[in-house]
GROMACS .gro file of C-alpha atoms in nm:
model
  333
    1MET     CA    1   9.434   4.352   0.052
    2ASP     CA    2   9.211   4.372  -0.292
    3VAL     CA    3   8.886   4.460  -0.233
    4GLU     CA    4   8.661   4.552  -0.456
    5ARG     CA    5   8.455   4.895  -0.412
    6VAL     CA    6   8.097   4.907  -0.456
    7GLN     CA    7   8.161   5.243  -0.584
    8THR     CA    8   8.429   5.156  -0.858
    9LEU     CA    9   8.137   4.900  -0.967
   10ALA     CA   10   7.864   5.166  -0.968
   11LEU     CA   11   8.100   5.337  -1.182
   12ARG     CA   12   8.142   5.077  -1.470
   13GLY     CA   13   7.755   5.176  -1.558
   14LEU     CA   14   7.646   4.778  -1.474
   15ASN     CA   15   7.324   4.700  -1.592
   16GLU     CA   16   7.265   4.443  -1.410
   17LEU     CA   17   7.338   4.345  -1.023
   18PRO     CA   18   7.638   4.046  -0.943
   19ALA     CA   19   7.500   3.789  -0.793
   20LYS     CA   20   7.652   3.827  -0.429
   21PHE     CA   21   7.463   4.159  -0.443
   22ILE     CA   22   7.086   3.969  -0.516
   23ARG     CA   23   6.930   3.942  -0.182
   24PRO     CA   24   6.725   3.620  -0.108
   25THR     CA   25   6.355   3.667  -0.245
   26HIS     CA   26   6.178   3.703   0.107
   27GLU     CA   27   6.445   4.009   0.162
   28GLN     CA   28   6.402   4.191  -0.182
   29PRO     CA   29   6.253   4.547  -0.157
   30GLU     CA   30   6.054   4.443  -0.447
   31ASN     CA   31   5.879   4.157  -0.187
   32SER     CA   32   5.888   4.307   0.156
   33LYS     CA   33   5.739   4.660   0.042
   34ALA     CA   34   5.717   4.930   0.338
   35LEU     CA   35   5.412   5.044   0.475
   36GLU     CA   36   5.292   5.406   0.364
   37GLY     CA   37   5.179   5.696   0.554
   38LEU     CA   38   5.266   5.629   0.935
   39THR     CA   39   5.475   5.900   1.089
   40VAL     CA   40   5.750   5.841   1.293
   41PRO     CA   41   5.765   6.044   1.612
   42VAL     CA   42   5.942   6.359   1.587
   43ILE     CA   43   6.053   6.527   1.922
   44SER     CA   44   6.121   6.911   1.969
   45LEU     CA   45   6.396   6.948   2.241
   46ALA     CA   46   6.245   7.307   2.313
   47LYS     CA   47   5.909   7.174   2.458
   48ARG     CA   48   5.850   7.163   2.810
   49HIS     CA   49   6.062   6.933   2.979
   50ASP     CA   50   5.800   6.690   3.149
   51ILE     CA   51   5.690   6.637   2.788
   52VAL     CA   52   5.983   6.583   2.625
   53VAL     CA   53   6.039   6.341   2.882
   54LYS     CA   54   5.714   6.168   2.838
   55GLU     CA   55   5.779   6.189   2.440
   56VAL     CA   56   6.106   6.034   2.460
   57ALA     CA   57   5.953   5.735   2.689
   58GLU     CA   58   5.728   5.655   2.417
   59ALA     CA   59   5.935   5.657   2.114
   60ALA     CA   60   6.218   5.458   2.308
   61SER     CA   61   5.953   5.182   2.394
   62GLU     CA   62   5.682   5.176   2.123
   63TRP     CA   63   5.958   5.219   1.849
   64GLY     CA   64   6.326   5.254   1.957
   65PHE     CA   65   6.348   5.503   1.721
   66PHE     CA   66   6.294   5.910   1.733
   67LEU     CA   67   6.390   6.244   1.533
   68ILE     CA   68   6.475   6.514   1.752
   69THR     CA   69   6.451   6.895   1.629
   70ASP     CA   70   6.552   7.167   1.818
   71HIS     CA   71   6.846   6.978   1.948
   72GLY     CA   72   7.103   7.314   1.906
   73ILE     CA   73   7.382   7.204   1.643
   74PRO     CA   74   7.363   7.491   1.368
   75ALA     CA   75   7.239   7.346   1.045
   76SER     CA   76   7.577   7.497   0.902
   77LEU     CA   77   7.754   7.240   1.088
   78ILE     CA   78   7.557   6.933   0.978
   79GLU     CA   79   7.583   7.093   0.596
   80GLN     CA   80   8.014   7.106   0.638
   81LEU     CA   81   7.983   6.753   0.792
   82GLN     CA   82   7.821   6.644   0.474
   83LYS     CA   83   8.026   6.850   0.215
   84VAL     CA   84   8.405   6.726   0.377
   85GLY     CA   85   8.256   6.360   0.411
   86LYS     CA   86   8.124   6.343   0.028
   87GLU     CA   87   8.466   6.513  -0.109
   88PHE     CA   88   8.622   6.229   0.051
   89PHE     CA   89   8.442   5.987  -0.158
   90THR     CA   90   8.512   6.181  -0.465
   91LEU     CA   91   8.875   6.167  -0.411
   92PRO     CA   92   9.090   5.947  -0.672
   93GLN     CA   93   9.021   5.584  -0.579
   94GLU     CA   94   9.417   5.535  -0.464
   95LYS     CA   95   9.416   5.809  -0.251
   96LYS     CA   96   9.083   5.645  -0.075
   97GLU     CA   97   9.274   5.312  -0.075
   98ALA     CA   98   9.560   5.485   0.169
   99TYR     CA   99   9.274   5.430   0.396
  100ALA     CA  100   9.184   5.089   0.367
  101ASN     CA  101   9.090   4.906   0.713
  102ASP     CA  102   9.131   4.535   0.724
  103PRO     CA  103   8.828   4.422   0.997
  104ALA     CA  104   8.954   4.056   0.933
  105ASN     CA  105   9.269   4.127   1.132
  106GLY     CA  106   9.086   4.377   1.398
  107LYS     CA  107   9.148   4.683   1.184
  108PHE     CA  108   8.832   4.883   1.195
  109ASP     CA  109   8.901   5.252   1.150
  110GLY     CA  110   8.922   5.351   0.780
  111TYR     CA  111   8.786   5.296   0.454
  112GLY     CA  112   8.569   5.000   0.381
  113THR     CA  113   8.361   4.771   0.228
  114LYS     CA  114   8.160   4.484   0.349
  115MET     CA  115   8.302   4.163   0.254
  116THR     CA  116   8.137   3.757   0.266
  117LYS     CA  117   8.251   3.530   0.437
  118ASN     CA  118   8.138   3.246   0.273
  119LEU     CA  119   8.010   3.177  -0.077
  120ASP     CA  120   7.649   3.179   0.018
  121GLU     CA  121   7.652   3.509   0.217
  122LYS     CA  122   7.528   3.812   0.033
  123VAL     CA  123   7.673   4.136   0.078
  124GLU     CA  124   7.540   4.516   0.075
  125TRP     CA  125   7.577   4.802  -0.145
  126ILE     CA  126   7.777   4.986   0.058
  127ASP     CA  127   8.106   5.160   0.118
  128TYR     CA  128   8.189   5.343   0.405
  129PHE     CA  129   8.423   5.538   0.644
  130PHE     CA  130   8.470   5.444   1.034
  131HIS     CA  131   8.684   5.650   1.276
  132ILE     CA  132   8.649   5.705   1.681
  133THR     CA  133   8.591   6.059   1.731
  134ALA     CA  134   8.582   6.039   2.129
  135PRO     CA  135   8.715   6.018   2.398
  136PRO     CA  136   9.055   6.196   2.289
  137SER     CA  137   9.262   5.867   2.388
  138LYS     CA  138   9.084   5.625   2.152
  139VAL     CA  139   9.105   5.881   1.830
  140ASN     CA  140   9.367   5.777   1.585
  141TYR     CA  141   9.411   6.099   1.358
  142GLU     CA  142   9.662   5.890   1.165
  143ILE     CA  143   9.373   5.716   1.011
  144TRP     CA  144   9.121   6.074   0.972
  145PRO     CA  145   9.118   6.172   0.594
  146LYS     CA  146   9.379   6.436   0.516
  147ASN     CA  147   9.154   6.570   0.197
  148PRO     CA  148   8.967   6.766   0.217
  149PRO     CA  149   9.188   6.951   0.441
  150SER     CA  150   8.908   7.097   0.680
  151TYR     CA  151   8.791   6.704   0.721
  152ARG     CA  152   8.926   6.710   1.085
  153GLU     CA  153   8.855   7.032   1.216
  154VAL     CA  154   8.506   6.991   1.107
  155ASN     CA  155   8.456   6.616   1.238
  156GLU     CA  156   8.620   6.761   1.550
  157GLU     CA  157   8.330   7.053   1.566
  158TYR     CA  158   8.055   6.789   1.499
  159SER     CA  159   8.169   6.530   1.801
  160ARG     CA  160   8.175   6.797   2.022
  161ALA     CA  161   7.815   6.885   1.939
  162MET     CA  162   7.749   6.517   1.966
  163LEU     CA  163   7.874   6.483   2.306
  164ARG     CA  164   7.653   6.775   2.391
  165VAL     CA  165   7.337   6.588   2.239
  166THR     CA  166   7.428   6.269   2.376
  167ASP     CA  167   7.409   6.389   2.719
  168LYS     CA  168   7.087   6.581   2.698
  169LEU     CA  169   6.956   6.222   2.548
  170LEU     CA  170   7.081   6.024   2.800
  171GLU     CA  171   6.951   6.222   3.092
  172LEU     CA  172   6.614   6.232   2.891
  173LEU     CA  173   6.621   5.807   2.871
  174SER     CA  174   6.734   5.829   3.240
  175GLU     CA  175   6.442   6.039   3.343
  176SER     CA  176   6.167   5.886   3.127
  177LEU     CA  177   6.298   5.529   3.300
  178GLY     CA  178   6.144   5.731   3.658
  179LEU     CA  179   6.545   5.748   3.744
  180ASP     CA  180   6.792   6.038   3.867
  181LYS     CA  181   6.916   6.199   3.557
  182LYS     CA  182   7.275   6.101   3.537
  183VAL     CA  183   7.215   5.730   3.565
  184LEU     CA  184   7.226   5.549   3.266
  185LYS     CA  185   7.532   5.801   3.154
  186SER     CA  186   7.721   5.646   3.463
  187HIS     CA  187   7.632   5.303   3.328
  188VAL     CA  188   7.720   5.394   2.989
  189GLY     CA  189   8.079   5.481   3.053
  190GLY     CA  190   8.068   5.864   3.188
  191ASP     CA  191   8.332   6.082   3.015
  192GLU     CA  192   8.450   5.751   2.854
  193ILE     CA  193   8.189   5.676   2.635
  194GLU     CA  194   8.307   5.645   2.316
  195LEU     CA  195   8.182   5.816   1.963
  196GLU     CA  196   8.220   5.624   1.636
  197MET     CA  197   8.157   5.786   1.318
  198LYS     CA  198   8.037   5.589   1.014
  199ILE     CA  199   7.970   5.750   0.687
  200ASN     CA  200   7.781   5.547   0.469
  201MET     CA  201   7.777   5.560   0.097
  202TYR     CA  202   7.536   5.387  -0.094
  203PRO     CA  203   7.560   5.444  -0.508
  204PRO     CA  204   7.353   5.423  -0.739
  205CYS     CA  205   7.216   5.076  -0.807
  206PRO     CA  206   7.154   4.946  -1.120
  207GLN     CA  207   6.846   4.676  -0.957
  208PRO     CA  208   6.768   4.839  -0.654
  209GLN     CA  209   6.435   4.632  -0.588
  210LEU     CA  210   6.683   4.342  -0.547
  211ALA     CA  211   6.962   4.476  -0.339
  212LEU     CA  212   6.981   4.645   0.037
  213GLY     CA  213   7.257   4.880   0.155
  214VAL     CA  214   7.217   4.770   0.484
  215GLU     CA  215   7.055   4.446   0.585
  216PRO     CA  216   6.797   4.422   0.891
  217HIS     CA  217   7.001   4.456   1.187
  218THR     CA  218   6.986   4.635   1.527
  219ASP     CA  219   7.290   4.871   1.653
  220MET     CA  220   7.466   4.708   1.891
  221SER     CA  221   7.576   5.099   2.038
  222ALA     CA  222   7.357   5.240   2.329
  223LEU     CA  223   7.233   5.493   2.075
  224THR     CA  224   7.322   5.573   1.725
  225LEU     CA  225   7.234   5.942   1.621
  226LEU     CA  226   7.213   5.978   1.245
  227VAL     CA  227   7.217   6.232   0.982
  228SER     CA  228   7.194   6.166   0.593
  229ASN     CA  229   7.139   6.355   0.255
  230ASP     CA  230   6.853   6.420   0.064
  231VAL     CA  231   6.766   6.060  -0.030
  232PRO     CA  232   6.559   5.873   0.166
  233GLY     CA  233   6.639   5.512   0.204
  234LEU     CA  234   6.622   5.410   0.611
  235GLN     CA  235   6.338   5.156   0.732
  236LEU     CA  236   6.206   5.048   1.049
  237TRP     CA  237   6.058   4.738   1.186
  238LYS     CA  238   5.740   4.780   1.356
  239ASP     CA  239   5.441   4.572   1.469
  240GLY     CA  240   5.554   4.327   1.171
  241ASN     CA  241   5.597   4.589   0.872
  242TRP     CA  242   5.891   4.755   0.715
  243VAL     CA  243   5.808   5.149   0.782
  244SER     CA  244   5.967   5.396   0.557
  245VAL     CA  245   6.136   5.723   0.722
  246ASN     CA  246   6.071   5.966   0.478
  247TYR     CA  247   6.133   6.275   0.702
  248LEU     CA  248   6.452   6.413   0.593
  249THR     CA  249   6.757   6.603   0.755
  250LYS     CA  250   6.670   6.905   0.545
  251ALA     CA  251   6.431   7.022   0.826
  252GLY     CA  252   6.711   6.988   1.081
  253ALA     CA  253   6.631   6.660   1.239
  254ILE     CA  254   6.829   6.425   1.384
  255PHE     CA  255   6.752   6.036   1.371
  256VAL     CA  256   6.824   5.881   1.714
  257HIS     CA  257   6.814   5.475   1.727
  258ILE     CA  258   6.801   5.287   2.074
  259GLY     CA  259   7.070   5.049   2.059
  260ASP     CA  260   7.130   4.683   2.230
  261GLN     CA  261   7.297   4.805   2.511
  262MET     CA  262   7.002   5.084   2.575
  263GLU     CA  263   6.768   4.774   2.539
  264VAL     CA  264   6.927   4.565   2.789
  265LEU     CA  265   7.010   4.852   3.062
  266SER     CA  266   6.620   4.953   3.029
  267ASN     CA  267   6.560   4.549   3.103
  268GLY     CA  268   6.378   4.596   2.763
  269LYS     CA  269   6.177   4.891   2.824
  270TYR     CA  270   6.360   5.068   2.542
  271LYS     CA  271   6.364   4.839   2.221
  272SER     CA  272   6.657   4.839   2.005
  273VAL     CA  273   6.528   4.890   1.674
  274LEU     CA  274   6.543   4.664   1.362
  275HIS     CA  275   6.624   4.864   1.080
  276ARG     CA  276   6.749   4.832   0.706
  277SER     CA  277   6.863   5.060   0.429
  278LEU     CA  278   6.726   5.042   0.086
  279VAL     CA  279   6.930   5.223  -0.203
  280ASN     CA  280   6.843   5.420  -0.527
  281LYS     CA  281   6.873   5.338  -0.879
  282GLU     CA  282   6.936   5.716  -0.976
  283ARG     CA  283   7.062   5.885  -0.649
  284LEU     CA  284   7.367   5.866  -0.463
  285ARG     CA  285   7.255   5.824  -0.074
  286MET     CA  286   7.468   5.925   0.197
  287SER     CA  287   7.453   5.905   0.589
  288TRP     CA  288   7.639   5.987   0.897
  289ALA     CA  289   7.615   5.781   1.165
  290VAL     CA  290   7.731   5.852   1.470
  291PHE     CA  291   7.769   5.528   1.747
  292VAL     CA  292   7.741   5.588   2.122
  293ALA     CA  293   7.899   5.313   2.281
  294PRO     CA  294   8.046   5.193   2.589
  295PRO     CA  295   8.399   5.144   2.676
  296HIS     CA  296   8.514   4.776   2.581
  297GLU     CA  297   8.584   4.703   2.958
  298ALA     CA  298   8.211   4.827   3.060
  299VAL     CA  299   7.996   4.620   3.240
  300ILE     CA  300   7.643   4.643   3.105
  301GLY     CA  301   7.328   4.458   3.255
  302PRO     CA  302   6.990   4.559   3.345
  303LEU     CA  303   6.991   4.859   3.572
  304PRO     CA  304   6.947   4.739   3.920
  305GLU     CA  305   6.694   5.039   4.044
  306LEU     CA  306   6.449   4.872   3.754
  307LEU     CA  307   6.460   4.503   3.890
  308ASP     CA  308   6.246   4.349   4.203
  309GLU     CA  309   6.037   4.046   4.198
  310GLN     CA  310   5.764   4.161   3.937
  311ASN     CA  311   6.071   4.234   3.726
  312PRO     CA  312   6.352   4.000   3.709
  313ALA     CA  313   6.648   4.060   3.472
  314LYS     CA  314   6.574   3.968   3.113
  315TYR     CA  315   6.925   3.972   2.976
  316SER     CA  316   7.256   3.877   3.104
  317THR     CA  317   7.531   4.129   3.236
  318LYS     CA  318   7.846   4.132   3.026
  319THR     CA  319   8.140   4.346   2.920
  320TYR     CA  320   8.049   4.537   2.626
  321ALA     CA  321   8.365   4.340   2.469
  322GLU     CA  322   8.198   4.049   2.528
  323TYR     CA  323   7.869   4.125   2.367
  324ARG     CA  324   8.055   4.268   2.071
  325HIS     CA  325   8.247   3.948   2.010
  326ARG     CA  326   7.929   3.767   2.028
  327LYS     CA  327   7.731   3.987   1.823
  328PHE     CA  328   7.975   3.970   1.566
  329ASN     CA  329   7.991   3.615   1.546
  330LYS     CA  330   7.642   3.543   1.572
  331ILE     CA  331   7.690   3.371   1.932
  332PRO     CA  332   7.352   3.395   2.137
  333GLN     CA  333   7.414   3.677   2.409
   0.00000   0.00000   0.00000
């Protein structure tokens, strides 16, 4: 499959963007500027437990997003994760192409670039690498990069750390709903919860004011846990405006996005956050997103414990596979 990679385009030293990357006027960052001076919620997991539960409840319902600090993941591990990911993208192009994915034929794991389905559709200024890291039964090591040699070891260690953080967050989010701390994990798949790693690579862009790295969307996962390099670009939609997230991972924070499945399970108490990613003219931006998702056969709907006559179900119940199919194909849920 012959795909033109964004990284290859960027290395040509273009002065102007190809037309397929130029967003409609109302979507262009120069015409949809973010508010300055708003601070996103930052939650230290080292605080007293009841305070953390309260802060998580507020952030998940008001923002659908927060940053966590004091989460127990060593800064050195995050640095290693970023180092091996960046090294993969510096490999010669033919080495990267050996891992090419093929989403049109259902092969999502591997090295990819989003393509258009029709002539009017715009594309994003991004290349990526995607693979599942948990549970072991779903992991396909064949598609994991062999270079750099430490890629597998570092990503396995990071996946174990992500599982620990996921357990903690699901407990806090359960308690924030007034439920037993194990409730959400059991509904999201228990020990069969899937972790999906997506390395997002946004090369320097000749006209960043006209393009987007990722268009506005919500994540279909239950949660997304993200770290980025030191180039900002993430923006959230809140109260009718875009808000820039300028608090960077150098401080050791992990970005937590509430995803669609968590909004459904909480019957709308928690909000799946609409977000987008901007690009930079001079600097490479990278982020490492871990999607915390139910297994495809899991049945997801509003938690019965949250429903009564005053609070009827606001969402339909369906398998995660059905939800994915509808979201990918833009069919109403």
